[in-house]
Amino acid sequence: ADSTAFHAYPLWIANYGVSQPTVPGGWPTWTFWQGSSSGRGPGISGNVDTDVFAGAEATEWHGVRA
């Protein structure tokens, strides 16, 4: 069921194979989006998650500078 009980918290959503993730009811938007669990990265031999941050580089997130 859709709920606003947690909407004050940042949403990290996994939604693969789409151009934009579908946000569940209760959240106005997503903060982090995991678009794949099978990405590749230089110097890493296995798969990696590919994530997108929907904020500014200098945004503070829970007291930690991004």
Coordinates of N, CA and C in Angstrom, one line a residue:
A1 N 0.8 -1.2 0.0 CA 0.0 0.0 0.0 C 0.9 1.2 0.0
D2 N 0.4 2.3 -0.7 CA 1.2 3.5 -0.7 C 1.1 4.2 0.7
S3 N 2.2 4.7 1.2 CA 2.2 5.3 2.5 C 3.2 6.5 2.5
T4 N 2.9 7.5 3.2 CA 3.9 8.6 3.4 C 4.7 8.5 4.7
A5 N 4.6 7.3 5.3 CA 5.3 7.2 6.6 C 6.8 7.3 6.5
F6 N 7.4 7.1 5.4 CA 8.8 7.1 5.2 C 9.3 8.2 4.2
H7 N 8.4 9.0 3.8 CA 8.8 10.0 2.7 C 9.8 11.0 3.1
A8 N 10.0 11.2 4.3 CA 11.0 12.2 4.8 C 12.5 11.6 4.6
Y9 N 12.6 10.3 4.4 CA 13.9 9.7 4.2 C 14.2 9.6 2.7
P10 N 15.5 9.6 2.4 CA 16.0 9.5 1.0 C 15.6 8.1 0.5
L11 N 15.2 8.0 -0.7 CA 14.9 6.7 -1.4 C 16.0 6.2 -2.3
W12 N 16.5 5.0 -2.0 CA 17.4 4.4 -2.9 C 16.7 3.2 -3.5
I13 N 16.5 3.3 -4.8 CA 15.6 2.4 -5.5 C 16.4 1.6 -6.6
A14 N 16.1 0.3 -6.7 CA 16.7 -0.5 -7.7 C 15.6 -0.7 -8.8
N15 N 15.8 -0.3 -10.0 CA 14.9 -0.5 -11.1 C 15.7 -0.6 -12.4
Y16 N 15.7 -1.8 -12.9 CA 16.6 -2.2 -14.0 C 15.9 -2.1 -15.3
G17 N 16.6 -1.7 -16.4 CA 16.1 -1.8 -17.7 C 15.1 -0.7 -18.1
V18 N 15.2 0.5 -17.4 CA 14.3 1.6 -17.6 C 15.1 2.9 -17.8
S19 N 14.6 3.9 -18.4 CA 15.3 5.2 -18.5 C 15.1 6.0 -17.3
Q20 N 14.1 5.8 -16.5 CA 13.8 6.5 -15.2 C 13.2 5.5 -14.3
P21 N 13.5 5.5 -13.0 CA 12.9 4.5 -12.1 C 11.4 4.9 -11.8
T22 N 10.7 3.9 -11.4 CA 9.3 4.1 -11.0 C 9.4 4.3 -9.5
V23 N 8.9 5.5 -9.0 CA 8.9 5.8 -7.6 C 7.6 5.3 -6.9
P24 N 7.8 4.5 -5.8 CA 6.6 4.0 -5.1 C 5.9 5.2 -4.4
G25 N 4.6 4.9 -4.2 CA 3.8 5.9 -3.5 C 4.4 6.3 -2.2
G26 N 4.2 7.6 -1.8 CA 4.8 8.1 -0.5 C 6.0 8.9 -0.7
W27 N 6.8 8.6 -1.7 CA 8.0 9.4 -2.0 C 7.8 10.3 -3.2
P28 N 8.2 11.6 -3.0 CA 8.1 12.5 -4.2 C 9.1 12.2 -5.3
T29 N 10.2 11.7 -4.9 CA 11.3 11.4 -5.9 C 12.3 10.4 -5.3
W30 N 13.3 10.0 -6.1 CA 14.3 9.1 -5.6 C 15.6 9.9 -5.4
T31 N 16.4 9.4 -4.5 CA 17.7 10.1 -4.2 C 18.9 9.3 -4.9
F32 N 18.8 8.0 -4.8 CA 19.8 7.1 -5.5 C 19.0 6.1 -6.3
W33 N 19.5 5.8 -7.5 CA 18.9 4.8 -8.3 C 19.9 3.8 -8.8
Q34 N 19.7 2.6 -8.5 CA 20.5 1.5 -9.0 C 19.9 1.0 -10.3
G35 N 20.6 1.2 -11.4 CA 20.0 0.9 -12.7 C 20.5 -0.5 -13.2
S36 N 21.5 -1.1 -12.6 CA 22.0 -2.3 -13.0 C 22.9 -3.0 -11.9
S37 N 22.9 -4.3 -11.9 CA 23.8 -5.0 -11.0 C 24.9 -5.7 -11.7
S38 N 25.0 -5.4 -13.0 CA 26.0 -6.1 -13.9 C 26.8 -5.1 -14.7
G39 N 27.1 -3.9 -14.1 CA 28.0 -3.0 -14.7 C 29.4 -3.4 -14.7
R40 N 30.3 -2.7 -15.3 CA 31.7 -2.9 -15.3 C 32.4 -1.7 -14.9
G41 N 33.6 -1.9 -14.3 CA 34.4 -0.7 -13.8 C 35.9 -1.0 -14.0
P42 N 36.6 0.0 -14.4 CA 38.1 -0.2 -14.6 C 38.7 -0.8 -13.3
G43 N 39.5 -1.8 -13.5 CA 40.2 -2.4 -12.3 C 39.4 -3.3 -11.5
I44 N 38.2 -3.6 -11.9 CA 37.3 -4.5 -11.1 C 37.0 -5.7 -12.1
S45 N 37.3 -6.9 -11.6 CA 37.1 -8.1 -12.5 C 35.7 -8.6 -12.6
G46 N 34.9 -8.3 -11.6 CA 33.5 -8.8 -11.6 C 32.5 -7.7 -11.9
N47 N 31.2 -8.0 -11.8 CA 30.2 -7.0 -12.0 C 30.1 -6.0 -10.8
V48 N 29.6 -4.8 -11.1 CA 29.4 -3.8 -10.1 C 28.0 -3.2 -10.3
D49 N 27.4 -2.7 -9.2 CA 26.2 -1.9 -9.4 C 26.5 -0.6 -10.1
T50 N 25.5 -0.2 -10.9 CA 25.6 1.1 -11.5 C 24.5 2.0 -10.9
D51 N 25.0 3.1 -10.2 CA 24.0 3.9 -9.4 C 24.1 5.4 -9.9
V52 N 23.0 6.1 -9.7 CA 22.9 7.5 -10.1 C 22.5 8.2 -8.8
F53 N 23.1 9.4 -8.5 CA 22.7 10.2 -7.4 C 22.0 11.4 -8.0
A54 N 20.8 11.7 -7.5 CA 20.0 12.8 -8.0 C 20.2 14.0 -7.1
G55 N 21.4 14.5 -7.1 CA 21.7 15.7 -6.3 C 22.9 16.4 -6.8
A56 N 23.3 17.4 -6.2 CA 24.5 18.2 -6.6 C 25.7 17.5 -5.9
E57 N 26.8 17.7 -6.6 CA 28.1 17.1 -6.0 C 28.4 17.6 -4.6
A58 N 28.0 18.9 -4.3 CA 28.4 19.4 -3.0 C 27.2 19.2 -2.0
T59 N 26.2 18.5 -2.3 CA 25.1 18.2 -1.4 C 25.5 17.5 -0.2
E60 N 25.1 17.9 0.9 CA 25.3 17.2 2.2 C 24.2 16.1 2.3
W61 N 24.6 14.9 2.6 CA 23.6 13.8 2.7 C 23.9 13.2 4.1
H62 N 23.0 13.4 5.0 CA 23.1 12.8 6.4 C 24.4 13.2 7.0
G63 N 24.8 14.5 6.8 CA 26.0 15.0 7.5 C 27.3 14.6 6.8
V64 N 27.3 13.9 5.7 CA 28.5 13.5 5.0 C 28.5 14.2 3.7
R65 N 29.6 14.9 3.4 CA 29.7 15.6 2.1 C 29.9 14.6 1.0
A66 N 29.1 14.8 -0.1 CA 29.2 13.9 -1.2 C 30.5 14.2 -2.0

